[in-house]
PDB file of C-alpha atoms in Angstrom:
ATOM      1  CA  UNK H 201     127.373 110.922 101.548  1.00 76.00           C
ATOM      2  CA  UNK H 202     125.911 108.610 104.169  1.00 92.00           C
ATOM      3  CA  UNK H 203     127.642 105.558 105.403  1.00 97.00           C
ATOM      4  CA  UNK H 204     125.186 102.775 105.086  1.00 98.00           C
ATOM      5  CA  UNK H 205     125.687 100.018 107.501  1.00 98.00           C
ATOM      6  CA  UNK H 206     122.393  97.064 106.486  1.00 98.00           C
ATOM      7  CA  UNK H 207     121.959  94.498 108.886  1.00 99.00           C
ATOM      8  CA  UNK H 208     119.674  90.607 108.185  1.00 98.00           C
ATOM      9  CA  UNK H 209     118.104  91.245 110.870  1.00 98.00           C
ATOM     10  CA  UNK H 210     116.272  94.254 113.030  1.00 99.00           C
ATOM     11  CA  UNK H 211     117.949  92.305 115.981  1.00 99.00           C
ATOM     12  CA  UNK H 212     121.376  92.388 114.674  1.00 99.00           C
ATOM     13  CA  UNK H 213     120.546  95.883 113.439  1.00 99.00           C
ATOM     14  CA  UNK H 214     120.201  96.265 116.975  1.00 99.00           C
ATOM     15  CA  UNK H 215     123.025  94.881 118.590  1.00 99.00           C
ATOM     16  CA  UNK H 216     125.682  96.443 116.159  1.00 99.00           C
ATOM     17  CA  UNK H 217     124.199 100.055 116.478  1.00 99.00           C
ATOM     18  CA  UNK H 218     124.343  99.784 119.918  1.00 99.00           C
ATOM     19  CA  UNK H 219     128.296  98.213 120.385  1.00 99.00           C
ATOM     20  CA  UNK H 220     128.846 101.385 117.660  1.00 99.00           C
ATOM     21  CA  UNK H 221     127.540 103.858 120.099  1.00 99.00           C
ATOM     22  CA  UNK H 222     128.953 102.020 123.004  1.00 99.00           C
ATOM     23  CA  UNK H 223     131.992 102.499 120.692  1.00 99.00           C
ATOM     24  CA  UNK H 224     131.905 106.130 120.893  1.00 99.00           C
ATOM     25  CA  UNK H 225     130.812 106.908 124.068  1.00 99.00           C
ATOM     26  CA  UNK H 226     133.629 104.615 126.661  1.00 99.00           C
ATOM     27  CA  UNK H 227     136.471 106.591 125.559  1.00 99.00           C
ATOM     28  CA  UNK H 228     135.218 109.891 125.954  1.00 99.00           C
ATOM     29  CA  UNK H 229     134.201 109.038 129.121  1.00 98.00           C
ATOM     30  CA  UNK H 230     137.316 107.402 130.104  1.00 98.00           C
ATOM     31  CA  UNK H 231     139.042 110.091 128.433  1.00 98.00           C
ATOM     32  CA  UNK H 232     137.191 113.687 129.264  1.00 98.00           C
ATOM     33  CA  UNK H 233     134.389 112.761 131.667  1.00 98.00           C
ATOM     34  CA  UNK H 234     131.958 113.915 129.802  1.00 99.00           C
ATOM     35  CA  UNK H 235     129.352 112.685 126.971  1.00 99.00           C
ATOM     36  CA  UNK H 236     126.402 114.252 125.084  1.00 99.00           C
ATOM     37  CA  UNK H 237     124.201 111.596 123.631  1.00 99.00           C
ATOM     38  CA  UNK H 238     120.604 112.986 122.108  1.00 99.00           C
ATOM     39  CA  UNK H 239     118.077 110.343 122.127  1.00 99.00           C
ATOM     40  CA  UNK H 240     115.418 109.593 119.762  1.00 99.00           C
ATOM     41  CA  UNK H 241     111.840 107.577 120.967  1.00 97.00           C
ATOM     42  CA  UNK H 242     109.699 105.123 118.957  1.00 94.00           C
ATOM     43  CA  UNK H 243     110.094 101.422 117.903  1.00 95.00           C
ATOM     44  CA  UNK H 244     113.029 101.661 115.894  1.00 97.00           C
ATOM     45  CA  UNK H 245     115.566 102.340 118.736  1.00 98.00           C
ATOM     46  CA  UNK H 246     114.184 100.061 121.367  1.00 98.00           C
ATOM     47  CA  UNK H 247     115.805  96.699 121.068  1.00 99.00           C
ATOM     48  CA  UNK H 248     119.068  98.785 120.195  1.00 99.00           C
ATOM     49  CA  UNK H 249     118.551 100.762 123.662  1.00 99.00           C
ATOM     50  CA  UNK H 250     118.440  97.420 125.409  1.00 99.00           C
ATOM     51  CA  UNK H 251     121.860  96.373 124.415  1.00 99.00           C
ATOM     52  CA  UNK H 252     123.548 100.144 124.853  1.00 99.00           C
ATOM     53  CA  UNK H 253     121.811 100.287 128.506  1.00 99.00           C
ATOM     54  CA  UNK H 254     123.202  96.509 129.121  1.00 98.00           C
ATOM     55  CA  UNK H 255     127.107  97.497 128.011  1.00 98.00           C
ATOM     56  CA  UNK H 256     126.612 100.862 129.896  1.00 98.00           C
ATOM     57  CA  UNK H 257     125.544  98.534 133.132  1.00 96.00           C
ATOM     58  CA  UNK H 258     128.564  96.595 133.064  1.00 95.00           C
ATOM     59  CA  UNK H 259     131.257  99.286 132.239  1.00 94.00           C
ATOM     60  CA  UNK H 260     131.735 100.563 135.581  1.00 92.00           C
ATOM     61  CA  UNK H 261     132.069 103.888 133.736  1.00 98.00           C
ATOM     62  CA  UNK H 262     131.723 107.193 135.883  1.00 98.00           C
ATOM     63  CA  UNK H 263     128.631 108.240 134.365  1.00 98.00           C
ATOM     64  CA  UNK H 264     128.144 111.589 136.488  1.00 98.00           C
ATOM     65  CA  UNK H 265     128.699 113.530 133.279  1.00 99.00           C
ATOM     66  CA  UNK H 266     126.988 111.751 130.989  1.00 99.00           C
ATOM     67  CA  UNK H 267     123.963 113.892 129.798  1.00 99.00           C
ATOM     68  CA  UNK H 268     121.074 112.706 127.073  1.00 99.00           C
ATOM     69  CA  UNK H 269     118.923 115.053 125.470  1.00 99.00           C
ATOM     70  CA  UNK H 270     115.533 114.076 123.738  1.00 99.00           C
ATOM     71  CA  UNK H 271     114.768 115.003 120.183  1.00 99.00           C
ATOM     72  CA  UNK H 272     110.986 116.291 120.679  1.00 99.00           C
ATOM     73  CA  UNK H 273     107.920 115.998 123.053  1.00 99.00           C
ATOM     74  CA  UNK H 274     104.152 116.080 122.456  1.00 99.00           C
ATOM     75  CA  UNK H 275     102.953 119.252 123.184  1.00 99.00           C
ATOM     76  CA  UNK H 276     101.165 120.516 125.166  1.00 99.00           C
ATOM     77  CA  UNK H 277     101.445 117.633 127.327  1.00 99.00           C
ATOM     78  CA  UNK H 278     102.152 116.650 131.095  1.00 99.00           C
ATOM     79  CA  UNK H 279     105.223 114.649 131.798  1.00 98.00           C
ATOM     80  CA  UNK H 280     102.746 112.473 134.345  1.00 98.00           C
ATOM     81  CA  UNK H 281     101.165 111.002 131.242  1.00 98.00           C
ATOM     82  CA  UNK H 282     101.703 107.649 130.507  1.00 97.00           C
ATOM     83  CA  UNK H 283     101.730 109.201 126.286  1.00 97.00           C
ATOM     84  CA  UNK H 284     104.379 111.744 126.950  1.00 98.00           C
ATOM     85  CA  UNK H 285     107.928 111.240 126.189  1.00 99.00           C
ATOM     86  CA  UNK H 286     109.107 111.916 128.941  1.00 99.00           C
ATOM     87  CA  UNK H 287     107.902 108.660 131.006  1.00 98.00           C
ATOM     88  CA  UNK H 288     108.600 106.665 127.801  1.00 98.00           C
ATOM     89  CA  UNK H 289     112.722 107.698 128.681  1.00 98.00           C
ATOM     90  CA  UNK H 290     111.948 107.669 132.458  1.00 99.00           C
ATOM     91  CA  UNK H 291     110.899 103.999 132.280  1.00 98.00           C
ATOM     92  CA  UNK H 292     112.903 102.831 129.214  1.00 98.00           C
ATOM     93  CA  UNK H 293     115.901 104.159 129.614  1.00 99.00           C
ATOM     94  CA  UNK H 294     116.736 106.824 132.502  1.00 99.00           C
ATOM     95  CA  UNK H 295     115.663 103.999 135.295  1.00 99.00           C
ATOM     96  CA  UNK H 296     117.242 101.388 133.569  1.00 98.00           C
ATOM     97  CA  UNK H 297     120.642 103.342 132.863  1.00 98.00           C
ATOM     98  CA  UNK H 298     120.535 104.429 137.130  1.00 98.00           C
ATOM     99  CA  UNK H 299     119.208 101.174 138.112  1.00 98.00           C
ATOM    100  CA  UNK H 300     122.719  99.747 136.126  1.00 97.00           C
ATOM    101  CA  UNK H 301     125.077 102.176 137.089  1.00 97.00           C
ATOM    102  CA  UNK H 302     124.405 104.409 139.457  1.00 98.00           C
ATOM    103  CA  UNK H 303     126.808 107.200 138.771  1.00 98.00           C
ATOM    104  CA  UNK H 304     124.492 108.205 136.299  1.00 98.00           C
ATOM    105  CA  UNK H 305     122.336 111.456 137.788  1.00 99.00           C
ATOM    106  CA  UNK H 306     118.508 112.224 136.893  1.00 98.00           C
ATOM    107  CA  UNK H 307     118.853 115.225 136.508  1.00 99.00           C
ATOM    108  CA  UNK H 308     121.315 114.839 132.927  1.00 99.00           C
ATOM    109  CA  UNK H 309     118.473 113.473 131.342  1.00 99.00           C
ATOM    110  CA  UNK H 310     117.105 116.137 129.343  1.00 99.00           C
ATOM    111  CA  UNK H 311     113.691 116.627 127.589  1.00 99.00           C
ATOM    112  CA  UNK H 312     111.670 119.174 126.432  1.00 99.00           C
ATOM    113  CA  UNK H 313     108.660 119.714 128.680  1.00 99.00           C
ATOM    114  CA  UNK H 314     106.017 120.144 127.327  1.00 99.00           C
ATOM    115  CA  UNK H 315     104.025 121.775 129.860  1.00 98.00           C
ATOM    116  CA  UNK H 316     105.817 125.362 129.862  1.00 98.00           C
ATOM    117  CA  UNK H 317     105.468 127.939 127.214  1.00 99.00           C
ATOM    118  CA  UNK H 318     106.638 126.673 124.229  1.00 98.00           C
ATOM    119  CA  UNK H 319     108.980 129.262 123.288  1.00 98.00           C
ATOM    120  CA  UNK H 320     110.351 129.745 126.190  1.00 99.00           C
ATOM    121  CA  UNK H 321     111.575 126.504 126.608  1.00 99.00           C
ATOM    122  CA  UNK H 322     112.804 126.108 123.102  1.00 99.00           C
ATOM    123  CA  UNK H 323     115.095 128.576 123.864  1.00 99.00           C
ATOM    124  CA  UNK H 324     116.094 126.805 127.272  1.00 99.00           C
ATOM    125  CA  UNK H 325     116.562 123.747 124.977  1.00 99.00           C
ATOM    126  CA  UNK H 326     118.890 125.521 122.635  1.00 99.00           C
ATOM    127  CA  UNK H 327     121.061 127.390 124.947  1.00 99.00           C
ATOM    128  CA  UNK H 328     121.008 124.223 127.290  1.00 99.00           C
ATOM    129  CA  UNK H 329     122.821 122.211 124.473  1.00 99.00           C
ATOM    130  CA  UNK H 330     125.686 125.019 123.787  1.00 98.00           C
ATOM    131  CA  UNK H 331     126.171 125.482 127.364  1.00 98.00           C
ATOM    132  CA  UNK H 332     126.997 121.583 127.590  1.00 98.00           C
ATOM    133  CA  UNK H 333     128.978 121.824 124.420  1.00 97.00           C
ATOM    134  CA  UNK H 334     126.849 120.412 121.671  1.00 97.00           C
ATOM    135  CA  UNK H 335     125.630 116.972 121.149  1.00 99.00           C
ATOM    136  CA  UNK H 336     128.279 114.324 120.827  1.00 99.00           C
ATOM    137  CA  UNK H 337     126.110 111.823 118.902  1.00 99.00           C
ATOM    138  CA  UNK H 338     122.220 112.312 118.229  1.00 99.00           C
ATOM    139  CA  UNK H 339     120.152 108.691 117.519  1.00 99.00           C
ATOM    140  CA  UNK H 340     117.779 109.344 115.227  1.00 99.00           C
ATOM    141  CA  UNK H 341     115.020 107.235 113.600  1.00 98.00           C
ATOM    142  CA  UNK H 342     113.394 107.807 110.654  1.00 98.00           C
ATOM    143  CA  UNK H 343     109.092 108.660 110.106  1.00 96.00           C
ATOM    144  CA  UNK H 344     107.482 107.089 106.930  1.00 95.00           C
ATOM    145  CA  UNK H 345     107.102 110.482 105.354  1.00 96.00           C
ATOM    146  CA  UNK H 346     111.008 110.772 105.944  1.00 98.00           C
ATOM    147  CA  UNK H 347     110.233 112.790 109.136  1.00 98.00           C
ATOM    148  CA  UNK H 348     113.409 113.171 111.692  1.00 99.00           C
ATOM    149  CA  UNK H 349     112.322 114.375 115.443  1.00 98.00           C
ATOM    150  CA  UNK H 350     109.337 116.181 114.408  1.00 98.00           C
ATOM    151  CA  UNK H 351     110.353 118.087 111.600  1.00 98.00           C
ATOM    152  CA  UNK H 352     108.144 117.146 108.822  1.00 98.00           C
ATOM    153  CA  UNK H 353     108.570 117.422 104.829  1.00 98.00           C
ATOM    154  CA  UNK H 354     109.228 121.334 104.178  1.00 97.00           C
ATOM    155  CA  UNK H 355     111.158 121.862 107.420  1.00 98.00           C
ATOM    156  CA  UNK H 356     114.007 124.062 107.119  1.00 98.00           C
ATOM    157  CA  UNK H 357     117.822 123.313 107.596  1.00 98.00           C
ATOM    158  CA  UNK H 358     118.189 126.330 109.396  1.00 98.00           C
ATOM    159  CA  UNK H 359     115.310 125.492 111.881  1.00 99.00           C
ATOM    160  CA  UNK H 360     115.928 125.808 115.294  1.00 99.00           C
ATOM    161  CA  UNK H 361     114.309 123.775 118.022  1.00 99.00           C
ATOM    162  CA  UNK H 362     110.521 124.749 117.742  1.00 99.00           C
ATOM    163  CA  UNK H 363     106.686 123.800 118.028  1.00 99.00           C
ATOM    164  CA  UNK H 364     105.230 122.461 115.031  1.00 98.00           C
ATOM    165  CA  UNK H 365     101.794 121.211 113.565  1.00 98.00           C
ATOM    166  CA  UNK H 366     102.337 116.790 113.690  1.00 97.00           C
ATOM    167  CA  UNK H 367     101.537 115.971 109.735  1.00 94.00           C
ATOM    168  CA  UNK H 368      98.569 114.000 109.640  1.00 94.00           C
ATOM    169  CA  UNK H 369     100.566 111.006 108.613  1.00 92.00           C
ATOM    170  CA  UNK H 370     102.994 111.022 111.402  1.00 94.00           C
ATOM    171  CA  UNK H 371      99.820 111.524 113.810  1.00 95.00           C
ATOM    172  CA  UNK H 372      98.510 108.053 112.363  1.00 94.00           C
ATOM    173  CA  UNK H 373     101.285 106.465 112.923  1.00 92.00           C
ATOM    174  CA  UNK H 374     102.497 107.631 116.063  1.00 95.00           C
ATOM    175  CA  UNK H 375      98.847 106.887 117.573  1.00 96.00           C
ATOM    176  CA  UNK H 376      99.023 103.258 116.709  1.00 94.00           C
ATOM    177  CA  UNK H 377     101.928 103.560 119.840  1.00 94.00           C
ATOM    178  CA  UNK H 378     100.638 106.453 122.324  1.00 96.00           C
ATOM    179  CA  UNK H 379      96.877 106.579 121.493  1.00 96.00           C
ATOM    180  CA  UNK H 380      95.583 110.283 120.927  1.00 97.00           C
ATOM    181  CA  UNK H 381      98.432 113.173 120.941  1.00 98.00           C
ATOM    182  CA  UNK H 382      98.208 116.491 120.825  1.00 98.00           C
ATOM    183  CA  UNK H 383      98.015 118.409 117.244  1.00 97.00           C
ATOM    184  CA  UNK H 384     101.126 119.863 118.424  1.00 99.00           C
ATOM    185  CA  UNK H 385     104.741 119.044 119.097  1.00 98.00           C
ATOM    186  CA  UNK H 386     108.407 120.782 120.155  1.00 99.00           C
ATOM    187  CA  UNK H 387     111.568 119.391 118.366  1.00 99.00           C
ATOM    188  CA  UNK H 388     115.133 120.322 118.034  1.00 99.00           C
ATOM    189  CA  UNK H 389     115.393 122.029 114.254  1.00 99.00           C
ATOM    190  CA  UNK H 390     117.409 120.637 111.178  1.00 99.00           C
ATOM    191  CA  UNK H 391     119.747 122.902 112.134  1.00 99.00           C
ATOM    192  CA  UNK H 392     119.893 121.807 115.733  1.00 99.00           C
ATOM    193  CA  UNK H 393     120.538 118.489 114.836  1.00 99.00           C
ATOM    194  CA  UNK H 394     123.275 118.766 112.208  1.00 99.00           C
ATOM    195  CA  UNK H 395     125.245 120.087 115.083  1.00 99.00           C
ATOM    196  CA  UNK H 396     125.671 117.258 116.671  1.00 99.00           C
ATOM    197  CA  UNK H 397     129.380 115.606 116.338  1.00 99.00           C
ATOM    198  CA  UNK H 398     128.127 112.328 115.139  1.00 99.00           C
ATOM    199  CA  UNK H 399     124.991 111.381 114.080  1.00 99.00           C
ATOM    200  CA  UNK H 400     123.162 107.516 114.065  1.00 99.00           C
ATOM    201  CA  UNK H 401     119.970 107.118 111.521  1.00 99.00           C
ATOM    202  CA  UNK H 402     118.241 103.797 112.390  1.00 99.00           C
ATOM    203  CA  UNK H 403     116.063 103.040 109.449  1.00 99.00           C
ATOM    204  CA  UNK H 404     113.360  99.763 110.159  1.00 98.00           C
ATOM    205  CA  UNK H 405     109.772  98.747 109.634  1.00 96.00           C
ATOM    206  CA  UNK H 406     107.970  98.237 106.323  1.00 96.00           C
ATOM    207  CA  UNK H 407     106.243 101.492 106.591  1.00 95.00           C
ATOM    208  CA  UNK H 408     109.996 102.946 106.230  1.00 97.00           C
ATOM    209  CA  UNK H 409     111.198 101.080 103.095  1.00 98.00           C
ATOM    210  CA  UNK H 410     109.522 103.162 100.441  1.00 98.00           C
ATOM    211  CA  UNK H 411     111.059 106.722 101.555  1.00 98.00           C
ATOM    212  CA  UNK H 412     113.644 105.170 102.874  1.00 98.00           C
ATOM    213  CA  UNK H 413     114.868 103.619  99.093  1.00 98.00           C
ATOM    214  CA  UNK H 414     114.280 107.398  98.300  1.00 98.00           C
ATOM    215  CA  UNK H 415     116.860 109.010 100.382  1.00 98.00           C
ATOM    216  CA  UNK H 416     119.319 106.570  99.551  1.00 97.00           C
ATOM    217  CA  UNK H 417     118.928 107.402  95.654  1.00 97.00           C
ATOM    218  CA  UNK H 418     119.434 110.896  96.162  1.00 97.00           C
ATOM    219  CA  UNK H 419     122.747 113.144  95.652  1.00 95.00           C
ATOM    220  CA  UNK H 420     121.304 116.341  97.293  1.00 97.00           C
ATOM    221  CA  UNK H 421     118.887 117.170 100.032  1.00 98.00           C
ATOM    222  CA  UNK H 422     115.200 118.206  99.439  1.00 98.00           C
ATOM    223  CA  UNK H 423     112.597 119.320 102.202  1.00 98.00           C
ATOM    224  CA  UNK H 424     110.345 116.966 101.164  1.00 98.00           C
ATOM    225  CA  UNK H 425     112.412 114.816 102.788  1.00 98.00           C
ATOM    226  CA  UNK H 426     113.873 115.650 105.927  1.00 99.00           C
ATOM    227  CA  UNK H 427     116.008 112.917 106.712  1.00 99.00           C
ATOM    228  CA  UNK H 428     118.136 113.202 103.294  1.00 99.00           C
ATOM    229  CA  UNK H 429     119.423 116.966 105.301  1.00 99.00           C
ATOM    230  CA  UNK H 430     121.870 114.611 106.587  1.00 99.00           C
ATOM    231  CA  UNK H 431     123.492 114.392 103.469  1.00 98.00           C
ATOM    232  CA  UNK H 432     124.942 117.884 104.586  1.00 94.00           C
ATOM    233  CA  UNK H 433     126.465 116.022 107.705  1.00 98.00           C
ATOM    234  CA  UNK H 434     130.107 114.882 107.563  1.00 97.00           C
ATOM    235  CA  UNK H 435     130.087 112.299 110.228  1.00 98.00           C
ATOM    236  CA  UNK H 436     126.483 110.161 109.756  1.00 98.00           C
ATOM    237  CA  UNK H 437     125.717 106.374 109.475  1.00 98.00           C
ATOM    238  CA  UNK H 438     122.789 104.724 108.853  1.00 99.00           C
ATOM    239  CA  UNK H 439     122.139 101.704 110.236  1.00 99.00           C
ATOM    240  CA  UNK H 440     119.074  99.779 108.446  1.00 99.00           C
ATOM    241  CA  UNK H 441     117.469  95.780 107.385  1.00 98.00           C
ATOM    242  CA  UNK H 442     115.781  97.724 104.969  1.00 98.00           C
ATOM    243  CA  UNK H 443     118.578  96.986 102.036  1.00 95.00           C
TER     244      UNK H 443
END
């Protein structure tokens, strides 16, 4: 069952989602030392990024051991492109995070790359994440067609972090953001993701509202739907304005 958290606003949405995840992450830290929190890209988590990177700033936590790792790239793509992922974290959120606190080290910010062979550094991806001990909390948003990372309708909870064909709908959408992307892209699987400790679903925009009434109306997953997997997860919330 998902814990449904809707919001007036996309900007108190915002705010909220990121105190929640601020929530989570201060004690660890203060606590262990360490955090693992996967990161998703697109509109929906921007504002809420904003607010997380501003209570981050001011903690005076040692981030040294704070490591965030990407849901999916383009593929293939360069990470000097101004379309790839990669500089969309660089500039949005890596910088930012350093330029704030400057415990935090470049190198924890992980990301597939989409310019070595792809299954060769799906593997890296996957045995990257167990050898850091799993993903504390994975952001996710949600696609139109009910898309999470890049695993479109008929993805597989088993799957495993992977290239896959875009869905022509996602490709529409996503070029409205990035201009032209490749046919291809490499995610983390269904299966990748539910391992995360904790997992945040940001649901926003109008082009969300009609799948996203969908998953909420359903009691079991289906693969046409990606997103409602998470109804297998015992620790998500979804955070929406879409209610």
């Amino acid at each position: 069952m998902l814990n449904i958290k809707n919001y007036s606003s996309y900007h108190d949405l915002s705010l909220e989602a990121a105190q929640y995840i601020y929530g989570k992450i201060k004690p660890q830290i203060r606590d262990t030392g360490t955090y693992n929190l996967g990161l998703a890209t697109g509109n929906s988590p921007k504002e809420m990024y904003t607010h997380l990177l501003r209570l981050l700033s001011v903690s005076h936590l040692d981030l040294s051991n704070f490591h965030t790792f990407n849901l999916d790239e383009f593929y293939p793509v360069l990470q000097t492109e101004d379309r790839s992922f990669f500089q969309e974290m660089f500039h949005e959120f890596w910088q930012p995070l350093y330029d704030g606190n400057q415990t935090f080290n470049f190198a924890h910010g992980h990301i597939l790359n989409g310019e070595k062979n792809d299954i060769e550094e799906c593997t890296r991806y996957e045995k990257l994440i167990k050898e850091l001990g799993r993903i504390d909390l994975q952001i996710l948003g949600l696609g139109p067609n009910g898309h999470i990372g890049f695993n479109e309708p008929d993805s597989e909870v088993t799957s495993r972090t992977r290239k896959i064909t875009i869905a022509k709908s996602s490709k529409i959408a996503l070029e409205k953001t990035y201009g032209t992307i490749p046919e291809f892209g490499i995610t983390m699987g269904i299966g990748t993701i539910l391992e995360a400790r904790e997992i945040v679903l940001i649901a926003t925009g109008k082009s969300k509202k009609e799948v996203f009434q969908k998953l909420i109306k359903l009691e079991k997953p289906t693969p046409e739907i990606p997103a409602s997997f998470l109804l297998n997860h015992p620790n998500t919330s979804v955070h929406t304005d879409l209610i």
